[in-house]
Amino acid sequence: MEIRRETVQAQASRREDRRTRWRRFWQRLVRFGQQGAGLLLRAKTLGVRGMALDDRNRVFLVRHTYSPGFCLPGGGVEPRETALRSLERELDEEGGLVTTGPARLVGFYYNPRHSPRDHVVFYVVPARQARPRPPDWEIAECGFFPLDALPEDTTPATRAHIQEALGLAPPSLHW
């Protein structure tokens, strides 16, 4: 009889262990679902833009194939990437640029045109072109331009942010 009682107790213990494991599994599944929904519904995005200046105080601008006008180089900050590392990567990708000194933070801007939770970090950084950047599917044209002779089709927002970075206009809250 005693052996049977231990078996019944062991079976009851195993059932309880099984229930506990299932409860933990469902709790984890629900928590994962909540986190996923939070990311989808409340996801924040972060981008960087850089005003790269060469040793002749010219600004580097790019003209993308998918949008009109010249603008400052930049893009999205990738997961596990700092904003400064993202800036260096984007400068290299969009212009073959390397930084030649420390970046100066100009501002942190809200960008509602991209998404209701998007922000852009804007830096001024000394740079030089390490290699030429031929046109491709993303970049139609790029180069350094004198600050007082920007291309005619430089976007109004780019012109305004250059003025902000130079201290010639009050800072904006929006990109």
PDB file of C-alpha atoms in Angstrom:
ATOM      1  CA  MET A   1       0.000   0.000   0.000  1.00  0.00           C
ATOM      2  CA  GLU A   2       2.737   2.389   0.855  1.00  0.00           C
ATOM      3  CA  ILE A   3       4.286   2.019  -2.602  1.00  0.00           C
ATOM      4  CA  ARG A   4       0.942   2.806  -4.256  1.00  0.00           C
ATOM      5  CA  ARG A   5       0.515   5.930  -2.088  1.00  0.00           C
ATOM      6  CA  GLU A   6       3.945   7.209  -3.179  1.00  0.00           C
ATOM      7  CA  THR A   7       2.998   6.585  -6.796  1.00  0.00           C
ATOM      8  CA  VAL A   8      -0.255   8.517  -6.428  1.00  0.00           C
ATOM      9  CA  GLN A   9       1.627  11.363  -4.760  1.00  0.00           C
ATOM     10  CA  ALA A  10       4.276  11.278  -7.517  1.00  0.00           C
ATOM     11  CA  GLN A  11       1.554  11.390 -10.184  1.00  0.00           C
ATOM     12  CA  ALA A  12      -0.134  14.327  -8.454  1.00  0.00           C
ATOM     13  CA  SER A  13       3.209  16.108  -8.242  1.00  0.00           C
ATOM     14  CA  ARG A  14       3.846  15.524 -11.954  1.00  0.00           C
ATOM     15  CA  ARG A  15       0.386  16.874 -12.849  1.00  0.00           C
ATOM     16  CA  GLU A  16       1.042  19.976 -10.767  1.00  0.00           C
ATOM     17  CA  ASP A  17       4.457  20.400 -12.445  1.00  0.00           C
ATOM     18  CA  ARG A  18       2.762  20.102 -15.855  1.00  0.00           C
ATOM     19  CA  ARG A  19       0.140  22.702 -14.900  1.00  0.00           C
ATOM     20  CA  THR A  20       2.847  25.026 -13.612  1.00  0.00           C
ATOM     21  CA  ARG A  21       4.841  24.660 -16.833  1.00  0.00           C
ATOM     22  CA  TRP A  22       1.735  25.365 -18.949  1.00  0.00           C
ATOM     23  CA  ARG A  23       0.843  28.393 -16.815  1.00  0.00           C
ATOM     24  CA  ARG A  24       4.381  29.761 -17.203  1.00  0.00           C
ATOM     25  CA  PHE A  25       4.284  29.067 -20.948  1.00  0.00           C
ATOM     26  CA  TRP A  26       0.999  31.004 -21.376  1.00  0.00           C
ATOM     27  CA  GLN A  27       2.237  33.833 -19.174  1.00  0.00           C
ATOM     28  CA  ARG A  28       5.369  34.139 -21.310  1.00  0.00           C
ATOM     29  CA  LEU A  29       3.309  33.953 -24.504  1.00  0.00           C
ATOM     30  CA  VAL A  30       0.961  36.707 -23.328  1.00  0.00           C
ATOM     31  CA  ARG A  31       3.913  38.877 -22.204  1.00  0.00           C
ATOM     32  CA  PHE A  32       5.625  38.357 -25.591  1.00  0.00           C
ATOM     33  CA  GLY A  33       2.387  39.310 -27.369  1.00  0.00           C
ATOM     34  CA  GLN A  34       2.031  42.456 -25.281  1.00  0.00           C
ATOM     35  CA  GLN A  35       5.616  43.480 -25.989  1.00  0.00           C
ATOM     36  CA  GLY A  36       5.190  42.806 -29.709  1.00  0.00           C
ATOM     37  CA  ALA A  37       1.969  44.791 -29.862  1.00  0.00           C
ATOM     38  CA  GLY A  38       3.664  47.623 -27.998  1.00  0.00           C
ATOM     39  CA  LEU A  39       6.479  47.696 -30.537  1.00  0.00           C
ATOM     40  CA  LEU A  40       4.056  47.687 -33.447  1.00  0.00           C
ATOM     41  CA  LEU A  41       1.664  50.238 -32.022  1.00  0.00           C
ATOM     42  CA  ARG A  42       4.039  52.507 -30.139  1.00  0.00           C
ATOM     43  CA  ALA A  43       7.339  52.014 -31.978  1.00  0.00           C
ATOM     44  CA  LYS A  44       9.730  54.936 -31.872  1.00  0.00           C
ATOM     45  CA  THR A  45      12.079  55.514 -34.773  1.00  0.00           C
ATOM     46  CA  LEU A  46      15.319  57.447 -34.697  1.00  0.00           C
ATOM     47  CA  GLY A  47      17.324  58.919 -37.531  1.00  0.00           C
ATOM     48  CA  VAL A  48      20.471  60.994 -37.920  1.00  0.00           C
ATOM     49  CA  ARG A  49      21.457  63.782 -40.275  1.00  0.00           C
ATOM     50  CA  GLY A  50      24.873  65.328 -40.618  1.00  0.00           C
ATOM     51  CA  MET A  51      26.108  68.641 -41.854  1.00  0.00           C
ATOM     52  CA  ALA A  52      29.518  67.486 -43.067  1.00  0.00           C
ATOM     53  CA  LEU A  53      31.937  70.355 -43.655  1.00  0.00           C
ATOM     54  CA  ASP A  54      35.255  69.968 -45.447  1.00  0.00           C
ATOM     55  CA  ASP A  55      38.470  71.914 -44.748  1.00  0.00           C
ATOM     56  CA  ARG A  56      37.274  74.669 -47.153  1.00  0.00           C
ATOM     57  CA  ASN A  57      34.026  75.080 -45.129  1.00  0.00           C
ATOM     58  CA  ARG A  58      31.867  73.566 -47.872  1.00  0.00           C
ATOM     59  CA  VAL A  59      28.825  71.467 -46.978  1.00  0.00           C
ATOM     60  CA  PHE A  60      28.236  67.981 -48.354  1.00  0.00           C
ATOM     61  CA  LEU A  61      24.792  67.449 -49.910  1.00  0.00           C
ATOM     62  CA  VAL A  62      23.126  64.483 -51.588  1.00  0.00           C
ATOM     63  CA  ARG A  63      20.288  64.213 -54.079  1.00  0.00           C
ATOM     64  CA  HIS A  64      18.370  60.971 -53.673  1.00  0.00           C
ATOM     65  CA  THR A  65      16.712  59.193 -56.577  1.00  0.00           C
ATOM     66  CA  TYR A  66      13.442  58.874 -54.662  1.00  0.00           C
ATOM     67  CA  SER A  67      12.908  62.483 -53.535  1.00  0.00           C
ATOM     68  CA  PRO A  68      13.458  65.897 -55.126  1.00  0.00           C
ATOM     69  CA  GLY A  69      16.202  68.314 -54.199  1.00  0.00           C
ATOM     70  CA  PHE A  70      19.521  68.232 -52.383  1.00  0.00           C
ATOM     71  CA  CYS A  71      19.553  67.438 -48.679  1.00  0.00           C
ATOM     72  CA  LEU A  72      21.939  66.604 -45.863  1.00  0.00           C
ATOM     73  CA  PRO A  73      23.123  62.978 -45.698  1.00  0.00           C
ATOM     74  CA  GLY A  74      21.622  60.716 -43.078  1.00  0.00           C
ATOM     75  CA  GLY A  75      19.351  57.810 -42.351  1.00  0.00           C
ATOM     76  CA  GLY A  76      17.968  55.506 -39.706  1.00  0.00           C
ATOM     77  CA  VAL A  77      19.772  54.382 -36.575  1.00  0.00           C
ATOM     78  CA  GLU A  78      20.010  50.596 -36.665  1.00  0.00           C
ATOM     79  CA  PRO A  79      19.347  48.370 -33.624  1.00  0.00           C
ATOM     80  CA  ARG A  80      22.270  48.329 -31.160  1.00  0.00           C
ATOM     81  CA  GLU A  81      23.904  51.260 -32.996  1.00  0.00           C
ATOM     82  CA  THR A  82      24.692  54.622 -31.440  1.00  0.00           C
ATOM     83  CA  ALA A  83      23.600  57.808 -33.177  1.00  0.00           C
ATOM     84  CA  LEU A  84      27.235  58.806 -33.805  1.00  0.00           C
ATOM     85  CA  ARG A  85      28.100  55.403 -35.268  1.00  0.00           C
ATOM     86  CA  SER A  86      25.001  55.657 -37.460  1.00  0.00           C
ATOM     87  CA  LEU A  87      26.108  59.095 -38.653  1.00  0.00           C
ATOM     88  CA  GLU A  88      29.559  57.764 -39.586  1.00  0.00           C
ATOM     89  CA  ARG A  89      27.983  54.821 -41.442  1.00  0.00           C
ATOM     90  CA  GLU A  90      25.527  57.043 -43.336  1.00  0.00           C
ATOM     91  CA  LEU A  91      28.256  59.524 -44.313  1.00  0.00           C
ATOM     92  CA  ASP A  92      30.317  56.634 -45.680  1.00  0.00           C
ATOM     93  CA  GLU A  93      27.378  55.000 -47.488  1.00  0.00           C
ATOM     94  CA  GLU A  94      25.943  58.172 -49.012  1.00  0.00           C
ATOM     95  CA  GLY A  95      29.141  60.013 -49.833  1.00  0.00           C
ATOM     96  CA  GLY A  96      32.290  57.985 -49.193  1.00  0.00           C
ATOM     97  CA  LEU A  97      33.025  60.407 -46.347  1.00  0.00           C
ATOM     98  CA  VAL A  98      35.137  59.913 -43.230  1.00  0.00           C
ATOM     99  CA  THR A  99      35.001  62.222 -40.248  1.00  0.00           C
ATOM    100  CA  THR A 100      38.140  64.217 -39.445  1.00  0.00           C
ATOM    101  CA  GLY A 101      37.159  65.489 -36.022  1.00  0.00           C
ATOM    102  CA  PRO A 102      34.510  65.294 -33.325  1.00  0.00           C
ATOM    103  CA  ALA A 103      30.848  65.773 -34.173  1.00  0.00           C
ATOM    104  CA  ARG A 104      28.902  68.625 -32.560  1.00  0.00           C
ATOM    105  CA  LEU A 105      25.291  67.981 -31.629  1.00  0.00           C
ATOM    106  CA  VAL A 106      23.005  70.649 -33.079  1.00  0.00           C
ATOM    107  CA  GLY A 107      19.662  69.324 -31.945  1.00  0.00           C
ATOM    108  CA  PHE A 108      17.101  66.616 -31.461  1.00  0.00           C
ATOM    109  CA  TYR A 109      14.066  67.127 -33.708  1.00  0.00           C
ATOM    110  CA  TYR A 110      10.549  65.718 -33.971  1.00  0.00           C
ATOM    111  CA  ASN A 111       9.776  64.415 -37.483  1.00  0.00           C
ATOM    112  CA  PRO A 112       5.986  63.898 -37.801  1.00  0.00           C
ATOM    113  CA  ARG A 113       6.159  63.519 -41.607  1.00  0.00           C
ATOM    114  CA  HIS A 114       7.881  60.143 -41.216  1.00  0.00           C
ATOM    115  CA  SER A 115       5.810  58.826 -38.301  1.00  0.00           C
ATOM    116  CA  PRO A 116       4.086  60.243 -35.219  1.00  0.00           C
ATOM    117  CA  ARG A 117       6.944  58.899 -33.056  1.00  0.00           C
ATOM    118  CA  ASP A 118       9.998  59.680 -35.222  1.00  0.00           C
ATOM    119  CA  HIS A 119      12.933  61.844 -34.169  1.00  0.00           C
ATOM    120  CA  VAL A 120      16.111  63.022 -35.899  1.00  0.00           C
ATOM    121  CA  VAL A 121      19.451  63.740 -34.239  1.00  0.00           C
ATOM    122  CA  PHE A 122      21.340  66.463 -36.138  1.00  0.00           C
ATOM    123  CA  TYR A 123      25.127  66.898 -36.004  1.00  0.00           C
ATOM    124  CA  VAL A 124      27.771  69.111 -37.594  1.00  0.00           C
ATOM    125  CA  VAL A 125      30.961  67.207 -38.304  1.00  0.00           C
ATOM    126  CA  PRO A 126      34.233  67.910 -40.119  1.00  0.00           C
ATOM    127  CA  ALA A 127      34.745  65.391 -42.914  1.00  0.00           C
ATOM    128  CA  ARG A 128      36.578  64.593 -46.111  1.00  0.00           C
ATOM    129  CA  GLN A 129      35.713  62.409 -49.056  1.00  0.00           C
ATOM    130  CA  ALA A 130      37.860  59.279 -48.796  1.00  0.00           C
ATOM    131  CA  ARG A 131      36.569  57.800 -52.051  1.00  0.00           C
ATOM    132  CA  PRO A 132      34.381  59.063 -54.868  1.00  0.00           C
ATOM    133  CA  ARG A 133      30.706  58.142 -54.673  1.00  0.00           C
ATOM    134  CA  PRO A 134      29.321  57.169 -58.085  1.00  0.00           C
ATOM    135  CA  PRO A 135      25.573  57.538 -58.709  1.00  0.00           C
ATOM    136  CA  ASP A 136      23.441  54.448 -58.069  1.00  0.00           C
ATOM    137  CA  TRP A 137      19.843  53.428 -57.316  1.00  0.00           C
ATOM    138  CA  GLU A 138      19.768  55.548 -54.123  1.00  0.00           C
ATOM    139  CA  ILE A 139      22.068  58.531 -54.674  1.00  0.00           C
ATOM    140  CA  ALA A 140      21.679  60.418 -57.957  1.00  0.00           C
ATOM    141  CA  GLU A 141      24.275  63.062 -57.156  1.00  0.00           C
ATOM    142  CA  CYS A 142      26.402  64.278 -54.253  1.00  0.00           C
ATOM    143  CA  GLY A 143      29.224  66.658 -53.471  1.00  0.00           C
ATOM    144  CA  PHE A 144      30.609  69.532 -51.430  1.00  0.00           C
ATOM    145  CA  PHE A 145      29.103  72.968 -52.065  1.00  0.00           C
ATOM    146  CA  PRO A 146      30.056  76.428 -50.758  1.00  0.00           C
ATOM    147  CA  LEU A 147      27.688  77.562 -48.023  1.00  0.00           C
ATOM    148  CA  ASP A 148      26.912  80.748 -49.958  1.00  0.00           C
ATOM    149  CA  ALA A 149      26.298  78.909 -53.263  1.00  0.00           C
ATOM    150  CA  LEU A 150      24.072  75.909 -52.516  1.00  0.00           C
ATOM    151  CA  PRO A 151      22.457  74.166 -55.497  1.00  0.00           C
ATOM    152  CA  GLU A 152      19.254  75.860 -56.606  1.00  0.00           C
ATOM    153  CA  ASP A 153      17.163  72.778 -55.821  1.00  0.00           C
ATOM    154  CA  THR A 154      18.408  72.420 -52.236  1.00  0.00           C
ATOM    155  CA  THR A 155      15.292  71.735 -50.169  1.00  0.00           C
ATOM    156  CA  PRO A 156      13.936  74.592 -48.028  1.00  0.00           C
ATOM    157  CA  ALA A 157      14.214  72.388 -44.911  1.00  0.00           C
ATOM    158  CA  THR A 158      17.888  71.700 -45.655  1.00  0.00           C
ATOM    159  CA  ARG A 159      18.566  75.406 -46.080  1.00  0.00           C
ATOM    160  CA  ALA A 160      16.800  76.142 -42.781  1.00  0.00           C
ATOM    161  CA  HIS A 161      18.711  73.461 -40.851  1.00  0.00           C
ATOM    162  CA  ILE A 162      22.044  74.686 -42.251  1.00  0.00           C
ATOM    163  CA  GLN A 163      21.147  78.185 -41.011  1.00  0.00           C
ATOM    164  CA  GLU A 164      20.287  76.738 -37.577  1.00  0.00           C
ATOM    165  CA  ALA A 165      23.587  74.831 -37.395  1.00  0.00           C
ATOM    166  CA  LEU A 166      25.510  77.992 -38.277  1.00  0.00           C
ATOM    167  CA  GLY A 167      23.675  79.934 -35.547  1.00  0.00           C
ATOM    168  CA  LEU A 168      22.039  82.226 -38.112  1.00  0.00           C
ATOM    169  CA  ALA A 169      18.470  81.118 -37.355  1.00  0.00           C
ATOM    170  CA  PRO A 170      16.649  80.109 -34.186  1.00  0.00           C
ATOM    171  CA  PRO A 171      16.443  76.367 -33.560  1.00  0.00           C
ATOM    172  CA  SER A 172      13.356  74.539 -34.743  1.00  0.00           C
ATOM    173  CA  LEU A 173      11.541  71.777 -32.896  1.00  0.00           C
ATOM    174  CA  HIS A 174      10.621  69.913 -36.102  1.00  0.00           C
ATOM    175  CA  TRP A 175      12.737  68.344 -38.822  1.00  0.00           C
TER     176      TRP A 175
END
